[in-house]
Short mmCIF file of the C-alpha atoms (twelve columns), coordinates in Angstrom:
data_MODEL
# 
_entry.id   MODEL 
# 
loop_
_atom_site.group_PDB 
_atom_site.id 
_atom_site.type_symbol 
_atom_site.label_atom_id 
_atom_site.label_alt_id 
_atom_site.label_comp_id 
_atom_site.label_asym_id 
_atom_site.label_seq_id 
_atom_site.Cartn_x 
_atom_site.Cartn_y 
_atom_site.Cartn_z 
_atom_site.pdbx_PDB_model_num 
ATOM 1   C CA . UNK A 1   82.963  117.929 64.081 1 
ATOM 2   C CA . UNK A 2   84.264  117.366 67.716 1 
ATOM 3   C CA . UNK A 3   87.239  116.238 68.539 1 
ATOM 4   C CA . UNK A 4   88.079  114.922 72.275 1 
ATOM 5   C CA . UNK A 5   91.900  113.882 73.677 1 
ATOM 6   C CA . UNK A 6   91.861  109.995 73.446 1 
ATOM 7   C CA . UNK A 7   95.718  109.519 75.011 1 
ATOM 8   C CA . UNK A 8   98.966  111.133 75.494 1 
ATOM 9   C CA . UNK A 9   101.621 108.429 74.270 1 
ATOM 10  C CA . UNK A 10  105.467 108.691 75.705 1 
ATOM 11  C CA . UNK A 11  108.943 107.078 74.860 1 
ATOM 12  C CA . UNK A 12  110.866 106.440 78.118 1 
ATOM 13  C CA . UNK A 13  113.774 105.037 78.624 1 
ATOM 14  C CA . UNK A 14  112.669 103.237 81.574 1 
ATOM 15  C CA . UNK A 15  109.073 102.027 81.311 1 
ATOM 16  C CA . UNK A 16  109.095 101.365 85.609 1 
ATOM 17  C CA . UNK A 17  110.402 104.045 86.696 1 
ATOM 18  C CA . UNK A 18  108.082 105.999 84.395 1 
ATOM 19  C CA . UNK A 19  105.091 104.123 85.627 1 
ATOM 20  C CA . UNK A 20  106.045 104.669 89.660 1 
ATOM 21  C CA . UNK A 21  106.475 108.041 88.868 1 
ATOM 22  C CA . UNK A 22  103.091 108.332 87.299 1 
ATOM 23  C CA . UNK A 23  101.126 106.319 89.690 1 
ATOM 24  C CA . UNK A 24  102.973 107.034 93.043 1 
ATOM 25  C CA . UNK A 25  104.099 110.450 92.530 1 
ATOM 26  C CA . UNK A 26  101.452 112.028 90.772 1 
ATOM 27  C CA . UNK A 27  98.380  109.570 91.756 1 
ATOM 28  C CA . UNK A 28  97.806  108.055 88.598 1 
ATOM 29  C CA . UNK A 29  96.293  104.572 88.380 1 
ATOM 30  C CA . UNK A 30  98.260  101.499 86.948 1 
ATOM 31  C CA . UNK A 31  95.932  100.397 83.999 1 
ATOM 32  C CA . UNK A 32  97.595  97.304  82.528 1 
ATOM 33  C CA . UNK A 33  100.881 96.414  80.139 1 
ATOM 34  C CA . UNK A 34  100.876 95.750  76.175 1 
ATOM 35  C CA . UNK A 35  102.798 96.311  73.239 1 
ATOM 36  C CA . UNK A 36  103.217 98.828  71.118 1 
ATOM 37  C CA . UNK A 37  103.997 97.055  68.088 1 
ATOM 38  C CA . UNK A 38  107.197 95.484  69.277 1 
ATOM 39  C CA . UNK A 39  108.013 97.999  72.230 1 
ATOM 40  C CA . UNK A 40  106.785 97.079  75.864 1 
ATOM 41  C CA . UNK A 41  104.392 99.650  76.857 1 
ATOM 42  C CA . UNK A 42  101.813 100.147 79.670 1 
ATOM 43  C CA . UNK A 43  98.913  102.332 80.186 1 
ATOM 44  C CA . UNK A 44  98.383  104.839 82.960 1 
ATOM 45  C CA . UNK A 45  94.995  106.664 83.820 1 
ATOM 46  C CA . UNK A 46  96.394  110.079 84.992 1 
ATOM 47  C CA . UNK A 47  93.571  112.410 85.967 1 
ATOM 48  C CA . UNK A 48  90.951  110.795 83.212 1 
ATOM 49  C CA . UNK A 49  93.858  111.037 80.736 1 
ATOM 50  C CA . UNK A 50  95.115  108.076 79.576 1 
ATOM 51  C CA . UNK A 51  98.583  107.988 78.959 1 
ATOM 52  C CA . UNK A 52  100.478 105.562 76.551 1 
ATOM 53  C CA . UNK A 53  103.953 104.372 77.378 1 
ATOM 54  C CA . UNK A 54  106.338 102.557 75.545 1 
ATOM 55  C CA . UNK A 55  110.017 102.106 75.488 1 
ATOM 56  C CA . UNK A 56  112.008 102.744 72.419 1 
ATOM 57  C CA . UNK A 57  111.839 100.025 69.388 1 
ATOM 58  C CA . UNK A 58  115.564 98.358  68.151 1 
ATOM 59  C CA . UNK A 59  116.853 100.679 66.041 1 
ATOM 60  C CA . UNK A 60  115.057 103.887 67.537 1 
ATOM 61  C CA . UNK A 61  116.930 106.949 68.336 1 
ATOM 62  C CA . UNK A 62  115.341 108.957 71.048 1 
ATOM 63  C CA . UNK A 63  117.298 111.497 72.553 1 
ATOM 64  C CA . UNK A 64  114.788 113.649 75.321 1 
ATOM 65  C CA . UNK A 65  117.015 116.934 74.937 1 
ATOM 66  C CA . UNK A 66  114.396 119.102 76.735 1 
ATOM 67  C CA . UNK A 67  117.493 121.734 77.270 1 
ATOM 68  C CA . UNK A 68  115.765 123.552 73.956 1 
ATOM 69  C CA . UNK A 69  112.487 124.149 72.489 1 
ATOM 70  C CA . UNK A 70  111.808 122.700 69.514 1 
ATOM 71  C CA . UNK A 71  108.131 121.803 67.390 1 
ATOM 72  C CA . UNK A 72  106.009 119.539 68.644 1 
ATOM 73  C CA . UNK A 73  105.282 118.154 72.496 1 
ATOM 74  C CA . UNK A 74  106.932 120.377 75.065 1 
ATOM 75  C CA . UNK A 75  105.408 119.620 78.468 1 
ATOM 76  C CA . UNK A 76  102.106 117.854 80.664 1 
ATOM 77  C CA . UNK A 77  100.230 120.811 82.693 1 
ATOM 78  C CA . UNK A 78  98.584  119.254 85.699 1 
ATOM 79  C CA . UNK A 79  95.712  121.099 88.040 1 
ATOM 80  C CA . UNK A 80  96.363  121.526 91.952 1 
ATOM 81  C CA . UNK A 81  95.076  122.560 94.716 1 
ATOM 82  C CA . UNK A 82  97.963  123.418 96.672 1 
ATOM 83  C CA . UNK A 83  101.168 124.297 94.344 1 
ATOM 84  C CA . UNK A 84  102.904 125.096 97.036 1 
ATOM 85  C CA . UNK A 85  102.326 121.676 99.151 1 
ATOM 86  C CA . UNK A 86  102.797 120.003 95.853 1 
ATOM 87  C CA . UNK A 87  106.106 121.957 95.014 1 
ATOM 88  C CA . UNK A 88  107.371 121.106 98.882 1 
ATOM 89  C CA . UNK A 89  106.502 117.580 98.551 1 
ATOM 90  C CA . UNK A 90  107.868 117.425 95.158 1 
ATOM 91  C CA . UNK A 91  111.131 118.885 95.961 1 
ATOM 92  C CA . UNK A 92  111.352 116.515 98.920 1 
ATOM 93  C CA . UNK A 93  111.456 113.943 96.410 1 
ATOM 94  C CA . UNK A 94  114.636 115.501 94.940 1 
ATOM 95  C CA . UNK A 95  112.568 116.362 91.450 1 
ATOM 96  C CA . UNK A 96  114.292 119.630 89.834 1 
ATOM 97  C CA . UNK A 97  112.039 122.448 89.233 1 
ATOM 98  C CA . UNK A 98  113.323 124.666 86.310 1 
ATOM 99  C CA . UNK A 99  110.622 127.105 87.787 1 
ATOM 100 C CA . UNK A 100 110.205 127.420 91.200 1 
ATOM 101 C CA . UNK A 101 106.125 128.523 91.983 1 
ATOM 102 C CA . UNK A 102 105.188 131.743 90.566 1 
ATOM 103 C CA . UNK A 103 101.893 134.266 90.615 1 
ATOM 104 C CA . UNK A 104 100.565 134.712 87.286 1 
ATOM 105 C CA . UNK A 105 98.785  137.661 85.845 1 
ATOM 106 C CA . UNK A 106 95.053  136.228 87.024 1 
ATOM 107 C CA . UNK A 107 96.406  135.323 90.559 1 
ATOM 108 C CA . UNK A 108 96.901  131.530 89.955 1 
ATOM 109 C CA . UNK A 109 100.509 130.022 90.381 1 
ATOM 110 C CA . UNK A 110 102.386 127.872 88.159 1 
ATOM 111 C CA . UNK A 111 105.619 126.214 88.340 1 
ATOM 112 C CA . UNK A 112 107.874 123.834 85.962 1 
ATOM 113 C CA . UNK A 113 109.798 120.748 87.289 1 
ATOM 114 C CA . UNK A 114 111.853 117.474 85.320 1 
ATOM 115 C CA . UNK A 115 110.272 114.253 85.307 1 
ATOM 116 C CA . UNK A 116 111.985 110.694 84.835 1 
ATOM 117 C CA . UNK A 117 113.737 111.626 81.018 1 
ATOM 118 C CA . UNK A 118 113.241 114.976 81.952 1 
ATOM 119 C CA . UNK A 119 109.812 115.157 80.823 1 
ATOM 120 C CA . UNK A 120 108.172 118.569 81.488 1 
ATOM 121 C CA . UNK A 121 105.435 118.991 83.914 1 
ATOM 122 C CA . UNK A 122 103.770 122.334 84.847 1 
ATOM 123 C CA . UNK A 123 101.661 122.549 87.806 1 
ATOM 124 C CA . UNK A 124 98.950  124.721 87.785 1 
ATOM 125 C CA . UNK A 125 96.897  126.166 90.539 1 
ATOM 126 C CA . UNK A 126 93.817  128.283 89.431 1 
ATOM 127 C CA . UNK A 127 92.799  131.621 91.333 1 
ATOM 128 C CA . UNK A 128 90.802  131.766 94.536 1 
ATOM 129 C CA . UNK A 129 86.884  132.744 93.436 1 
# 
């Protein structure tokens, strides 16, 4: 049996700002708005991924404490050309990296930054051929 990523779905606490970040910062494209039962939502296309959004429901406690790990989602890992145009540009923007761009052990880089909730977003750049 094969199974194949249909969507990413997110809680933010503020379903704009989430979507500018998504679409103007990282070059998603702005798909459309909708419900998610009773919570606003919208959809994103990031990269062929499509990404769910939704606020939270009355009643829903969402705290985003990404200061510890715990089970479950921990962060988005993006492809890039240039990490270290993206990290520049990025940090221009005043986003926080909690990893500033580093070699790894097959010669690609990576680096961590916050997004809006302080979502987790890894950059990756793959190794030269």
């Amino acid at each position: 049996m094969e199974y194949r990523l249909h969507h990413l779905h997110l809680i933010c606490s503020d379903l704009d700002k989430m979507i500018h970040f998504l679409t103007d910062t990282l070059g998603g494209k702005f798909i459309s708005f909708r419900k998610f039962g009773t919570a606003d939502g919208a959809v994103i296309d990031l990269a062929g991924a499509p990404i769910f959004l939704r606020v939270a429901r009355d009643g829903e406690e969402i705290t985003g404490d990404q200061t510890r790990s715990t089970f479950g989602y921990h962060h988005i890992g993006l492809k890039v050309e240039d990490l270290d145009a993206c990290y520049s540009e990025l940090k221009g923007q005043n986003f926080t990296f909690t990893t500033a761009p580093t070699v790894t052990p097959n010669g690609g880089k990576m680096a961590f930054f916050l997004g809006p909730d302080n979502i987790i977003i890894e950059l990756i750049q793959e190794p030269k051929k």
